[in-house]
Structure formats: C-alpha cells, structure tokens
Coordinates of C-alpha atoms and ligand atoms in Angstrom, one line a residue:
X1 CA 27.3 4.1 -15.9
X2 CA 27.0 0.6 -13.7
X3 CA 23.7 -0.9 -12.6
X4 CA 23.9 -1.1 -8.7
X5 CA 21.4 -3.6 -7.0
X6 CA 20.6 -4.1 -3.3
X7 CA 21.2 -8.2 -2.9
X8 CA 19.0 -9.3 -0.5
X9 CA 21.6 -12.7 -0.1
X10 CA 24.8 -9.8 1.1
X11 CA 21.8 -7.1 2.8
X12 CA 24.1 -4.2 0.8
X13 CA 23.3 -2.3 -2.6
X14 CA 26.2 -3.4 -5.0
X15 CA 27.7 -2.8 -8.3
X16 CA 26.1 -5.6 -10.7
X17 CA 28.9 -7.5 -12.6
X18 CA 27.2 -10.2 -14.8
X19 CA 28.9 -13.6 -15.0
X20 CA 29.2 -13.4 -19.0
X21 CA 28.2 -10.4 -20.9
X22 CA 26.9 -11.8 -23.3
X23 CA 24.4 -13.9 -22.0
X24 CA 22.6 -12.2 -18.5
X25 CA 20.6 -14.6 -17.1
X26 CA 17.6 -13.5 -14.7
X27 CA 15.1 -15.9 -12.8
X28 CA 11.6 -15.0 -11.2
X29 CA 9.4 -16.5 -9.5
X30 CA 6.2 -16.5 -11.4
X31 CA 2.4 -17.5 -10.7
X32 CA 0.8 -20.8 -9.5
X33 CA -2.3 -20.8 -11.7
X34 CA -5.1 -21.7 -10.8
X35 CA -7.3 -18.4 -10.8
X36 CA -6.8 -14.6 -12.1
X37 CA -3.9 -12.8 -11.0
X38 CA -4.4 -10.0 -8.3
X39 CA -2.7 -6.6 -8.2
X40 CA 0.2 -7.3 -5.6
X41 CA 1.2 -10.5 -7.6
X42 CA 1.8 -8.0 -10.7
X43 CA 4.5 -6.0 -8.6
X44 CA 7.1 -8.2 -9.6
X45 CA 6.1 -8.5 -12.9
X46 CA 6.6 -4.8 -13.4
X47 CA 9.4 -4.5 -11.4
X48 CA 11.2 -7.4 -13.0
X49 CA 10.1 -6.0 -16.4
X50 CA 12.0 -2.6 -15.6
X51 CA 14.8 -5.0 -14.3
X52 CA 14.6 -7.2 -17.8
X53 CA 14.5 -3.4 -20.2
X54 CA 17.1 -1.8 -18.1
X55 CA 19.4 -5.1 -18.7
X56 CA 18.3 -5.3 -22.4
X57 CA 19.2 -1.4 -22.9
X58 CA 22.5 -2.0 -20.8
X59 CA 23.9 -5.5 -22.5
X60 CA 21.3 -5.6 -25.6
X61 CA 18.5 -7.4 -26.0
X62 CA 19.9 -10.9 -27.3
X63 CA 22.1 -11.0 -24.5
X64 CA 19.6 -11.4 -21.5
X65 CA 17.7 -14.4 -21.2
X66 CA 15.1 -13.8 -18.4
X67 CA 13.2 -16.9 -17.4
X68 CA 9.7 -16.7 -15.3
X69 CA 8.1 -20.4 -14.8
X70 CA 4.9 -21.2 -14.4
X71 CA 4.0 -23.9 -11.3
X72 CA 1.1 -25.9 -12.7
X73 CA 1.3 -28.7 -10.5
X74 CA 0.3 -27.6 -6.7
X75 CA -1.7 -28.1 -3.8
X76 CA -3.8 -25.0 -4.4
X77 CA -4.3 -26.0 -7.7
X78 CA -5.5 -29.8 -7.1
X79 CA -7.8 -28.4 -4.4
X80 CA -9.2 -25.8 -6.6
X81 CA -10.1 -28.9 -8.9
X82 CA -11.6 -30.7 -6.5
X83 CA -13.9 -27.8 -5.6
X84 CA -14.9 -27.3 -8.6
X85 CA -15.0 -30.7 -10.4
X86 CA -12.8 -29.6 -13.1
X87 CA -9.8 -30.8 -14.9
X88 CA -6.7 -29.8 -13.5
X89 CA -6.0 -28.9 -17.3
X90 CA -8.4 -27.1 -17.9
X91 CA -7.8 -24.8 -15.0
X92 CA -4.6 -24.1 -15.3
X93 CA -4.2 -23.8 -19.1
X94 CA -7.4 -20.8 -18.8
X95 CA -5.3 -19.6 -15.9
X96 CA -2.1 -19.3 -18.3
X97 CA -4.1 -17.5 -21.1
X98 CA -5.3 -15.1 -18.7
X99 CA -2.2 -14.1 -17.1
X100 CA -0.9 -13.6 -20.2
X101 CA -3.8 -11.1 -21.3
X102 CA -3.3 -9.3 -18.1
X103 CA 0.3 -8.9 -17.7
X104 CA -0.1 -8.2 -21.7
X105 CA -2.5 -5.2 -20.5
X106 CA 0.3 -3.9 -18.0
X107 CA 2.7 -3.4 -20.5
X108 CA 5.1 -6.3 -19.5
X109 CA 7.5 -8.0 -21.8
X110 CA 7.0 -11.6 -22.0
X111 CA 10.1 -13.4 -20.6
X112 CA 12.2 -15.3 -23.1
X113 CA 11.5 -18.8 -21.1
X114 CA 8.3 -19.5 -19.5
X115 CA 8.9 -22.9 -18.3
X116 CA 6.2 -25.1 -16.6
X117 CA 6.7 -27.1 -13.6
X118 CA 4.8 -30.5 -15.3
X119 CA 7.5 -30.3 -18.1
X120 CA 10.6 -31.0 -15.8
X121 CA 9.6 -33.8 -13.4
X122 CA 12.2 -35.2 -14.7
X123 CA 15.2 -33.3 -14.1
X124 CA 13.5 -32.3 -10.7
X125 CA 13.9 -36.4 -10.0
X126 CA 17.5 -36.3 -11.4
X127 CA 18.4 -33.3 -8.8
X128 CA 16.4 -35.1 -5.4
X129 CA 18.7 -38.4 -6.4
X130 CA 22.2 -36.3 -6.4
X131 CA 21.0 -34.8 -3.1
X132 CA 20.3 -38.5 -1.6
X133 CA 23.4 -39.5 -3.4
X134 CA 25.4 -36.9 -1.1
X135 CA 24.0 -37.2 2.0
X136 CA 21.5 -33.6 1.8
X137 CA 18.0 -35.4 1.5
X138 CA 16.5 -39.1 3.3
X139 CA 13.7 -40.8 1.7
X140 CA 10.9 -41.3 4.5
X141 CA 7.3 -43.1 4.0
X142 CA 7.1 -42.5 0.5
X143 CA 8.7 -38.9 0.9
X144 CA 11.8 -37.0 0.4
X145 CA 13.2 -34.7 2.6
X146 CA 15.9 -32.1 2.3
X147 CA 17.9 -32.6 5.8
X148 CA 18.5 -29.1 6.9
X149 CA 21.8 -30.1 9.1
X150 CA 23.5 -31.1 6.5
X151 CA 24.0 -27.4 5.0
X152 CA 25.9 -25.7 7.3
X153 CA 25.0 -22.7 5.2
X154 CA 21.1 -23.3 5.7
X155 CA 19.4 -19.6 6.7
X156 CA 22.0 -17.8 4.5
X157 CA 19.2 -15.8 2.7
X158 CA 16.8 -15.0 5.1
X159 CA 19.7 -14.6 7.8
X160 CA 16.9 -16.1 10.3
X161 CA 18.4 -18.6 13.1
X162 CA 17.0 -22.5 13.1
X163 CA 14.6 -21.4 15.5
X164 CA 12.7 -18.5 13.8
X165 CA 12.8 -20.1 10.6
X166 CA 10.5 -23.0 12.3
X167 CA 8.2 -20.9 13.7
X168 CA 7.9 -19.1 10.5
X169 CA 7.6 -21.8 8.5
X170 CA 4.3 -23.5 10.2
X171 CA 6.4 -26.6 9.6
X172 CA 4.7 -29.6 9.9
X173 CA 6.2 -31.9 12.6
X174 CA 5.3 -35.0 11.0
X175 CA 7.0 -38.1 12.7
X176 CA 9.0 -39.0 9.8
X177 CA 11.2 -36.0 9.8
X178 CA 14.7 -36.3 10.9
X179 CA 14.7 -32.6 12.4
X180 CA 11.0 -30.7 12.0
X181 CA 13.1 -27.6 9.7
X182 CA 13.4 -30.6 7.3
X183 CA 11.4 -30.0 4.4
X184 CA 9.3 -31.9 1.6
X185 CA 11.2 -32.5 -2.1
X186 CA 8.8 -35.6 -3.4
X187 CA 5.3 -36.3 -1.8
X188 CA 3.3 -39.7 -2.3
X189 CA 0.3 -38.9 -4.6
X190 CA -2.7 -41.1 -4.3
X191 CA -4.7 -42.5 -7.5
X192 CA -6.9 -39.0 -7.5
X193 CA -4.6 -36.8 -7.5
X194 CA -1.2 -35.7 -10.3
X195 CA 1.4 -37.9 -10.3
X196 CA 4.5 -39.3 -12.0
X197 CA 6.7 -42.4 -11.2
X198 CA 9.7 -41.8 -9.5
X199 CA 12.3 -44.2 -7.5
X200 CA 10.3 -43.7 -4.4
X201 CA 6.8 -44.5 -6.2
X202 CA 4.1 -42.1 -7.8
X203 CA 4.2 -38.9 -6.1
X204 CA 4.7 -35.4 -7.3
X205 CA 7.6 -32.5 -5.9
X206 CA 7.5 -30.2 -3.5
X207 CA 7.2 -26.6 -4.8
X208 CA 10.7 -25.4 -3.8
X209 CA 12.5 -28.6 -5.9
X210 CA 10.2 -26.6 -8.8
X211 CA 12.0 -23.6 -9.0
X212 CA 16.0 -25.4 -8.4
X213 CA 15.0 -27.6 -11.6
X214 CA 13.6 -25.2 -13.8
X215 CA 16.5 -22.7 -13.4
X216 CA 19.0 -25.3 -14.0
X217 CA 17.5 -26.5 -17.4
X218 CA 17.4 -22.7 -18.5
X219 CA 20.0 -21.0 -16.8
X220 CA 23.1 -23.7 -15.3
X221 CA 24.1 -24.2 -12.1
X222 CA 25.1 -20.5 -11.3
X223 CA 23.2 -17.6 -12.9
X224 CA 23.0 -13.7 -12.7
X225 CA 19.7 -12.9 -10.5
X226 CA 17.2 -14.4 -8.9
X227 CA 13.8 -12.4 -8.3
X228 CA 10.3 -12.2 -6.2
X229 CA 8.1 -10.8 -3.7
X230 CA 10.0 -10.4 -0.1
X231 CA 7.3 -12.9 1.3
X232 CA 9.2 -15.9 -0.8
X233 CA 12.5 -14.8 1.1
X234 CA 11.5 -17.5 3.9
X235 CA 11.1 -20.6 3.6
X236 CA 11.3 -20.8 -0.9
X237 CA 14.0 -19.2 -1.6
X238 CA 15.9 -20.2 1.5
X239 CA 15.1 -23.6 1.0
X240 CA 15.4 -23.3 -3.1
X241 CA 19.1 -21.7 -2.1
X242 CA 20.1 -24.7 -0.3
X243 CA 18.6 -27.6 -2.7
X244 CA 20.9 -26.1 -5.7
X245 CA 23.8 -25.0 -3.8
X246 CA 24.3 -28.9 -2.6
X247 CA 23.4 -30.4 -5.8
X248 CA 26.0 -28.2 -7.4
X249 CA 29.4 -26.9 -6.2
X250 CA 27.9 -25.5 -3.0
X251 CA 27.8 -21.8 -4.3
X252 CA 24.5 -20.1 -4.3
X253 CA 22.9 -20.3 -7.5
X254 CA 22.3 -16.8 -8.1
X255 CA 24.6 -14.1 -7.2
X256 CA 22.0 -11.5 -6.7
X257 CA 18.5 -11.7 -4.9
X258 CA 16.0 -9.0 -5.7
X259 CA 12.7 -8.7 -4.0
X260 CA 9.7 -6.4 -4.3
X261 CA 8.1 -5.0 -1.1
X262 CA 4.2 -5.6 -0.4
X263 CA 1.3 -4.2 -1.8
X264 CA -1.5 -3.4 0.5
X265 CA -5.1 -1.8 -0.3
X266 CA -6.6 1.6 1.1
X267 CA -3.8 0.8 3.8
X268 CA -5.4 -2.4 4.4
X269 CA -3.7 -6.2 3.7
X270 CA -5.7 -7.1 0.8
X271 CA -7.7 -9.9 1.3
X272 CA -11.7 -11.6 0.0
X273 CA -13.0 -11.5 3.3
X274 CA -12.0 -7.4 3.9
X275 CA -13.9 -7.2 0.0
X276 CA -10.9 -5.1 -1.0
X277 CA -9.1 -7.9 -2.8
X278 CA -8.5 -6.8 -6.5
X279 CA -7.6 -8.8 -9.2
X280 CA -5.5 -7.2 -12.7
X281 CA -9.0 -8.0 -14.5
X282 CA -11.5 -6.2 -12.3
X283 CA -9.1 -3.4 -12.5
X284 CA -8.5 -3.2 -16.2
X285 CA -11.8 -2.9 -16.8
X286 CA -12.0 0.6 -15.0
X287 CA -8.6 1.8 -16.0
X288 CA -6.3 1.5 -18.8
X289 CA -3.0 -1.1 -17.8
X290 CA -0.8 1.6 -18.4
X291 CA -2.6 3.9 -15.6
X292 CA -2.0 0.4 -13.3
X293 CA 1.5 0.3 -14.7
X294 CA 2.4 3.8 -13.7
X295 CA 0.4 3.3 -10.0
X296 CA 3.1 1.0 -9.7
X297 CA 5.9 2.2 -11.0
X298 CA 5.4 5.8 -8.8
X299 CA 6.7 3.5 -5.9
X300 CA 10.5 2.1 -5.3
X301 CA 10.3 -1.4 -5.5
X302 CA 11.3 -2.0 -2.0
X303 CA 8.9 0.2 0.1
X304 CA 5.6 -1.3 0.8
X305 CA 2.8 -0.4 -1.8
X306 CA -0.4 1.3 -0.5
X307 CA -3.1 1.0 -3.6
X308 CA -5.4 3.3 -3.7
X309 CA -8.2 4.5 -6.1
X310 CA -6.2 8.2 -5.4
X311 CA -3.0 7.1 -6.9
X312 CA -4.3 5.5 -9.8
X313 CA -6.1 8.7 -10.2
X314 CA -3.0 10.9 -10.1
X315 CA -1.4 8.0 -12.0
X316 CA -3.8 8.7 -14.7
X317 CA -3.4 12.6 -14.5
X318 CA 0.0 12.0 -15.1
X319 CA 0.2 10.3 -18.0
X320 CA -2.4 12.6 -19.4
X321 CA -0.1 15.6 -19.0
X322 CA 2.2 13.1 -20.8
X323 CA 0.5 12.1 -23.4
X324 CA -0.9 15.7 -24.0
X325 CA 2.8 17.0 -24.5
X326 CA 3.6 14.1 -27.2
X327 CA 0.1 15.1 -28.7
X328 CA 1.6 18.6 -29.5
X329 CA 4.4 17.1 -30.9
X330 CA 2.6 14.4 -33.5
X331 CA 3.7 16.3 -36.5
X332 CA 7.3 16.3 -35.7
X333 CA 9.4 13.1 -37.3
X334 CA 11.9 12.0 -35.2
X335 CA 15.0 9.4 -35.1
X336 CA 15.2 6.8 -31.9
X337 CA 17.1 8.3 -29.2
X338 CA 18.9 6.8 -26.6
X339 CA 17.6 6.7 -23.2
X340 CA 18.2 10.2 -21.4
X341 CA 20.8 10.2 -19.0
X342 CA 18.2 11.7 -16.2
X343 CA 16.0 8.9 -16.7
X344 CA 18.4 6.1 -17.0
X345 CA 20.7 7.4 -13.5
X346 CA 17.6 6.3 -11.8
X347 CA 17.1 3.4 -13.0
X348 CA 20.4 2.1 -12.8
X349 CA 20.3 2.7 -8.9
X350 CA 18.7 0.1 -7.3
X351 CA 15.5 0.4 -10.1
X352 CA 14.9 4.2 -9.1
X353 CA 11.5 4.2 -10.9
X354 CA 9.9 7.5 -8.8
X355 CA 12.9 9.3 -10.0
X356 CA 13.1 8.1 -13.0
X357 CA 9.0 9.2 -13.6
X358 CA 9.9 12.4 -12.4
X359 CA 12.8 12.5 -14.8
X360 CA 10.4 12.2 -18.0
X361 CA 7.9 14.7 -16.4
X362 CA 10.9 17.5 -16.6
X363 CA 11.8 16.5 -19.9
X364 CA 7.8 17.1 -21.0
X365 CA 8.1 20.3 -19.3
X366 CA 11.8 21.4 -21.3
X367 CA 9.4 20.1 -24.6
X368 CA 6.1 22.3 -23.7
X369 CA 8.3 25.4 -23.4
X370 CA 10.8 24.7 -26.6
X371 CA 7.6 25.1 -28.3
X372 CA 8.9 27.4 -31.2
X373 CA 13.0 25.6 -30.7
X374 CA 14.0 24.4 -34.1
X375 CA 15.5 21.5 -32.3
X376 CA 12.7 20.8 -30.2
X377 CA 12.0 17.6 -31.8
X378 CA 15.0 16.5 -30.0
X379 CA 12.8 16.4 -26.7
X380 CA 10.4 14.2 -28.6
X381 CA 12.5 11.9 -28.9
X382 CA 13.7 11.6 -25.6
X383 CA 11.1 11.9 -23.9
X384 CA 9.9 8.4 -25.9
X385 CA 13.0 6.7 -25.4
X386 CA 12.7 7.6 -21.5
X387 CA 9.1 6.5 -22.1
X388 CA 10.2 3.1 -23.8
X389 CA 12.6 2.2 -20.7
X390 CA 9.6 2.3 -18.5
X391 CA 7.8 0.6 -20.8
X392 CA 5.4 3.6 -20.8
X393 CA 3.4 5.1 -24.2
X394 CA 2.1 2.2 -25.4
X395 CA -1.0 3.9 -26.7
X396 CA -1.0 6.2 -29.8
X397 CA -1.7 10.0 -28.2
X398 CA -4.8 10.4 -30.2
X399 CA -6.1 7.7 -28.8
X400 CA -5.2 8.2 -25.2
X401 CA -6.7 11.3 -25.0
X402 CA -9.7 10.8 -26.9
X403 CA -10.8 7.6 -24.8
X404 CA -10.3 9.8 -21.8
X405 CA -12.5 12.8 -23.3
X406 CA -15.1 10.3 -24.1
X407 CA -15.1 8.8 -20.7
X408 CA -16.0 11.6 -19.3
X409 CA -18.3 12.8 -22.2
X410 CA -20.0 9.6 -21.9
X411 CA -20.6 10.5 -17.8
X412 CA -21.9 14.3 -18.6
X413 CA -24.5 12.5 -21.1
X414 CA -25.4 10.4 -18.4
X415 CA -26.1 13.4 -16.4
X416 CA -23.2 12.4 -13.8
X417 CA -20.5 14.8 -12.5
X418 CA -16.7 14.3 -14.0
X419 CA -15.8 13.3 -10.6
X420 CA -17.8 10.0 -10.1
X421 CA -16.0 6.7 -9.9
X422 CA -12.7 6.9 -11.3
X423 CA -13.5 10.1 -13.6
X424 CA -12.2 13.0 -12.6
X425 CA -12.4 16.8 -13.1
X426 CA -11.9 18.0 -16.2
X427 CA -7.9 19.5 -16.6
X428 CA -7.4 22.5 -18.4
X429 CA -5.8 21.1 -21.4
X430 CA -8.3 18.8 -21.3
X431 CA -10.9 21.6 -21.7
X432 CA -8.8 23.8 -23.9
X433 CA -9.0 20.1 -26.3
X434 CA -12.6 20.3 -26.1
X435 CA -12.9 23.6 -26.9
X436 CA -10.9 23.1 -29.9
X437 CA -12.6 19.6 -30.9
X438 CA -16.5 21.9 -31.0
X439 CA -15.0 24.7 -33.1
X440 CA -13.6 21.9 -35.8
X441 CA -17.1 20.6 -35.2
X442 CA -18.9 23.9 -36.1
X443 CA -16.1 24.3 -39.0
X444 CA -17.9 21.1 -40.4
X445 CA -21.1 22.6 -39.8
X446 CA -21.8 19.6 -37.5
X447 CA -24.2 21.6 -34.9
X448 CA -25.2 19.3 -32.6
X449 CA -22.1 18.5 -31.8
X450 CA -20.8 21.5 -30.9
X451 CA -23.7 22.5 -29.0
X452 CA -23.3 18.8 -27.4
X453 CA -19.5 20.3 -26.5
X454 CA -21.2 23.0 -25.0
X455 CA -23.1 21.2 -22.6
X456 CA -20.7 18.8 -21.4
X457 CA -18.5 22.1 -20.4
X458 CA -21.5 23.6 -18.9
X459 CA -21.8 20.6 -16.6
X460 CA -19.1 21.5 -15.5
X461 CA -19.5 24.7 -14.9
X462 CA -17.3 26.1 -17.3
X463 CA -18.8 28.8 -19.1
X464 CA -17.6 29.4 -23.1
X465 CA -18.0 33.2 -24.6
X466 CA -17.2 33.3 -28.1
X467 CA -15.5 36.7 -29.2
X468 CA -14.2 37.8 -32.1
X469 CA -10.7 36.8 -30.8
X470 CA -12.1 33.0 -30.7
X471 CA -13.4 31.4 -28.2
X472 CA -12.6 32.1 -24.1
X473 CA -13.6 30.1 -21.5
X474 CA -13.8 30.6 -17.4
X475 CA -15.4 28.4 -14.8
X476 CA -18.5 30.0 -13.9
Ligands
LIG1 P1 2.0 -16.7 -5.9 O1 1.2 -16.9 -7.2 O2 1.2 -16.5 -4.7 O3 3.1 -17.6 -5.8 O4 2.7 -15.2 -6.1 C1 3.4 -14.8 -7.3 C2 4.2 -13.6 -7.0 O5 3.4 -12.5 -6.5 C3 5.3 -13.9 -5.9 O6 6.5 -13.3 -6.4 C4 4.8 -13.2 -4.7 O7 5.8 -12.8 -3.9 C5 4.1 -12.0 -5.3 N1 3.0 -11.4 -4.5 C6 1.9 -12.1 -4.0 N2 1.1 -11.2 -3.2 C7 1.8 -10.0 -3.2 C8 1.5 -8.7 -2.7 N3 0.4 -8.4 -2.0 N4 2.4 -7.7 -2.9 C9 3.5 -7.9 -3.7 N5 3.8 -9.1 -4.2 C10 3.0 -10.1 -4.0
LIG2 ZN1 10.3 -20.0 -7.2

C-alpha cells in the first residue's frame, strides 16, 4: 500500500516516494516560546505525529528522522522580556519545559531533533554569506535582505503574484529595500537586546533564515517533507523556499509541503479579547490529553477545525465505548498485531484520521459481538495496534474508566447533575459498571458503599430493583 500526500508546493495529492528509504527525513515548523501553547498550535503536532507513526510503521522506526525546532530567539520573545523584566532565558527555557509537558499529555512522540534557533547562528551566518556571495541578498544599514528579483521562482509555494504577496505580507517599506517584497535575513540588535557578531556587526536573523539553517544541519540540502499550519504558507515558507533553494542547487528543499487547516473556537477565531482563547494547559486540566487528542484527530487535517466543548464531549464518549470494549478483554493475552488494513487505508490517504477512527470503532464492535469466538483475542489485538497508529490507549482500561466513574461520582456527592461542565450523562455501560462495582461492594460487606452506589444512580434517576435473578435497573 503507498502513502499518498496532497503537496501544497504541486496543489495535487500524490504518491510519496522518499528520497532514500532508509533514512525519511520530515521538517516542522515548531513553537516560538515564549508562553504556553494554545490548542490550534497543537494541530500540527498531532497531525505531524500521525504523519511521523504512519512513516515509522511504513519505513521503521530508525529510518525516519523527524526534526521540529524550537525558535528561541524572536521579537515576541524579547518583547515579552521586556514586559515582564525577565531573562530572555528564563522565559524560554520554562516555555520549553512546558511545551514538552503538554504535547507529552496529547500523546505526541517527541521528534528525534529538536533544534534551537540560538544553537545555529552560525551556520544561519554561513548561509546569508553564500546568498550575498551569489547575488540573492544586499547588505543595507546594518541589514540583510533577501532580493526577491533575483529568484525567478519567488511565489512558487504560495502561487500568489508579487502583488498579493505584498499586501499580504504587511511588508514594511523601509527606504533601504531594493524592492518592498524584499525581506529581512540579519537585523542590527542594539546593546539591550540578543545578539551575536556577524560580518555586518551584532545583530540577530530574521525568523525565515531560522528554519533554512536548522533544516540543513539536520536534514541536507534536499529532504522528504516539510510541515505546518496553512497560515506559514505565505510569507515563511515562501520566503524559507527561496533562501534554501538559492543557497543550494536551486531545487526546493523539500519535495512535499503539508499543512494543517485552522482551528477556530465555538465557530469563532480564537483570540484573548473574544475570552475564548484556550491554551493545552487550561484544557488538560478539565479533560484527559487523549480526549483533546481524539477532538482532533475526528477532523481531516486539511478542513478547518471548529473546537467545541460538544466534540470533546463526544470525543470523550468515544473513547469510553473504546476503552470499555478493551476492558472486557483484559484477561485475554495477546501477541502485537500489525496495523489493520481498515485502519491503515486511511491513513495512508492523505492522513485519513476520521476514517481511520471510524475504522477502530467497527473493529470494537466485530470484538463486543465475538464475545464467546475462541479467536476473539485476535480483535484485541488489532484493535491496539490500530489504537497504537493513532497514538491512542495510552491509559490502562481500568484506569480510564474508573477516573471517569469517579468524576462523575465525585459531582453526584456534590449534589450536581452528571451533566454539568464537561460531565455528562451517565452511559449505559457506564451504569451496568456501577451496578457491578456496588454488588462486589456488598460481596465485601462494604455497606456504605454500595448504598453510596445507590444514590449516585438515584441522582440520576435510575432506579435499581434487586431480584432473585440479580440486580435490574430502569430509569425512573
Ligand atoms: P507559532 O508558535 O505561532 O509560530 O505557531 C506554531 C504552529 O502552530 C505553526 O505551525 C502554526 O501554523 C500553528 N498554528 C497557530 N495557530 C493555529 C490555529 N489556530 N490553528 C491551527 N494551527 C495553528
Ligand atoms: Zn519554520
């Protein structure tokens, strides 16, 4: 079965053919730190890390080398020291840690690189002197500039004419640029602010010189894919396209562009001043990362995102149902599968990760119906490995669904219905567990607890009659 990718740099969906098999080389774009990350900048980490496990399951996982850098030296960045009166340090090392925690939380592999902008001033130096060397970038009051003119390829990513790309860019028209598309690769610093000597005094790079550099160190000239959100299209990765391909052969240095589609909230563009700007952290600590994960994942990379508290809600259901089918199946020893077929079609067109989500739920329902199959451990087993490729079941069953059952235990105490906040109604194997958990209870003669059982049902209207036959329930 072949992968298939749509290349942003051709506009088509094509058949992915790696440049060497044996060492698949992927490049993303990854945070500027200098505060927590919010949910839309985790879409490309999960997309990319279904991108980075697909490649792994397809060429095996010493053969992809998936690289993600880290731009610690910025604009945002110095301003948000200045605001604050701390150490450009110190903000963007506690920025690291946390992004770590929180992409961590989501389930995301780390890459195998995570390069940082301050380490490779100097090969970003080495790469602005080959461009003045052949004629691509002037030196200008203290500045470097790329000269758009002379790449007659310029706007061969974005596909925008000279005239959009301006007006999309903002671009400054400061009086030193040769054409106003022209755009920054080394900036003067003053005394206050990061710096490093170069050979056209101390300044720091522009962010797009960042990204050229860093892939080069890790990943030559020419690599596999290049990834992001569709808003770096225009101007980095346009302008990031052109650095490299004139500082090397003239080829673009990736041979596939991937990007992920927006995420907006409740429909809204997510933003402080709307309040409906959320970061991975505020969320985690209402829901677990694999609930965020799935949110996510239920969407095709390339259609707009619309978070809402609904979707993480059926999110959660989902993986409930899940996680309740694996439950049944604890006692049942398994080998590793492969990844099923029906999950792994999906994936490996275009990163089909709706269909591939439905794909595991009709293996879960194949495994609650083989319930007295001899082979039905088989199911078990796939329906993990199809978990694994979605980097999905992180959490031990047990656990998943007793954290759950104690959420909402912990609301009924509180006199609150199921439904409040991000709780909701109780599901019928969610009951039927309960029911079973206050009989084991009354087994160990542990009263109160049952009786506490009882209540909780009761709050929610469902009504127990114990019977000779066991226990029955209905909702009263
Ligand atoms: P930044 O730290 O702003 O450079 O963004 C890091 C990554 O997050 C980039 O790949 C952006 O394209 C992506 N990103 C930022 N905001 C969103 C959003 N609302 N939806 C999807 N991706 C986003
Ligand atoms: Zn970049």
């Amino acid at each position: 079965m072949d992968l298939t990718i749509y290349n942003s740099l051709t506009r088509e969906k094509q058949r992915f053919e790696p440049i060497d098999e044996s060492n698949v080389r992927l490049y993303v774009c990854g945070p500027t730190v200098y505060d927590f990350a919010h949910i839309g900048n985790a879409r490309p980490v999960l997309v990319f890390d279904v991108l980075f496990r697909v490649l792994r399951d397809l060429y095996g996982e010493d053969a992809v080398t998936y690289v993600r850098n880290i731009t610690d030296v910025d604009d945002k960045i110095n301003a948000r020291a200045a605001e604050s009166g701390e150490d450009i340090r110190t903000i963007t090392e506690r920025t690291v840690a946390a992004y770590h925690e929180d992409m961590d939380a989501l389930g995301a592999l780390r890459p195998t690189v995570e390069p940082r902008a301050t380490e490779h001033i100097g090969q970003m130096v080495a790469m602005i002197e080959k461009l003045i060397e052949r004629g691509h970038a002037y030196e200008a009051e203290g500045h470097v500039l790329f000269a758009v003119a002379s790449d007659p390829a310029y706007g061969r990513l974005s596909g925008r004419s000279m005239d959009e790309m301006i007006a999309g860019a903002r671009v400054d028209i400061a009086p030193y640029k040769k054409d106003p598309a022209d755009f920054v690769l080394w900036k003067p610093s003053t005394p206050d602010l990061p710096g490093w000597e170069s050979p056209w005094g101390r300044g720091r790079p522009g962010w797009h010189i960042e990204c050229s550099a860093m892939a080069e160190t890790h990943l030559g000239d020419v690599f596999d894919i290049h990834g992001g959100g569709i808003d770096l299209i225009f101007p980095h990765h346009e302008n990031e396209v052109a650095q490299s391909a004139c500082a090397h052969s003239g080829e673009p240095q990736a041979h596939y562009w991937m990007h992920n589609g927006f995420l907006m909230v409740e429909g809204e563009k997510m933003s402080k001043s709307l309040g409906n700007f959320f970061t991975v952290r505020d969320l985690l600590a209402d829901w677990p990362g694999e609930v965020l994960r799935y949110t996510m994942l239920a969407s095709h990379y390339r259609q707009p995102i619309d978070w809402t508290k609904t979707g993480m809600q059926q999110a959660r259901e989902s993986l409930d149902r899940l996680y309740r089918t694996l439950k049944a199946f604890e006692d049942i020893e398994t080998d590793e599968a492969d990844v099923p077929e029906s999950v792994l079609e999906p994936l490996l067109d275009d990163l089909n990760t709706p269909l591939a989500l439905a794909a595991l739920h009709e293996l879960a329902t194949k495994a609650n119906k083989a319930k007295n199959d001899p082979t039905r451990g088989k199911y078990k087993a796939l329906l993990l490995a199809g978990g694994k490729a979605l980097g999905l079941f992180g959490s031990d069953p047990d656990d998943w669904l007793k954290r759950r059952r104690d959420v909402v235990v912990q609301l009924q105490g509180l006199g609150m219905a199921a439904s409040v906040g991000s709780v909701s109604i109780l599901t019928e194997g969610e009951i039927e567990q309960l029911i079973a958990d206050r009989i084991a209870a009354r087994q160990n003669k542990d009263f109160g607890e049952a009786d506490r059982i009882r209540g909780t049902l009761a709050a929610q209207g469902i009504i127990l009659e114990d019977g000779p036959q066991g226990t029955t329930w209905r909702r009263g």
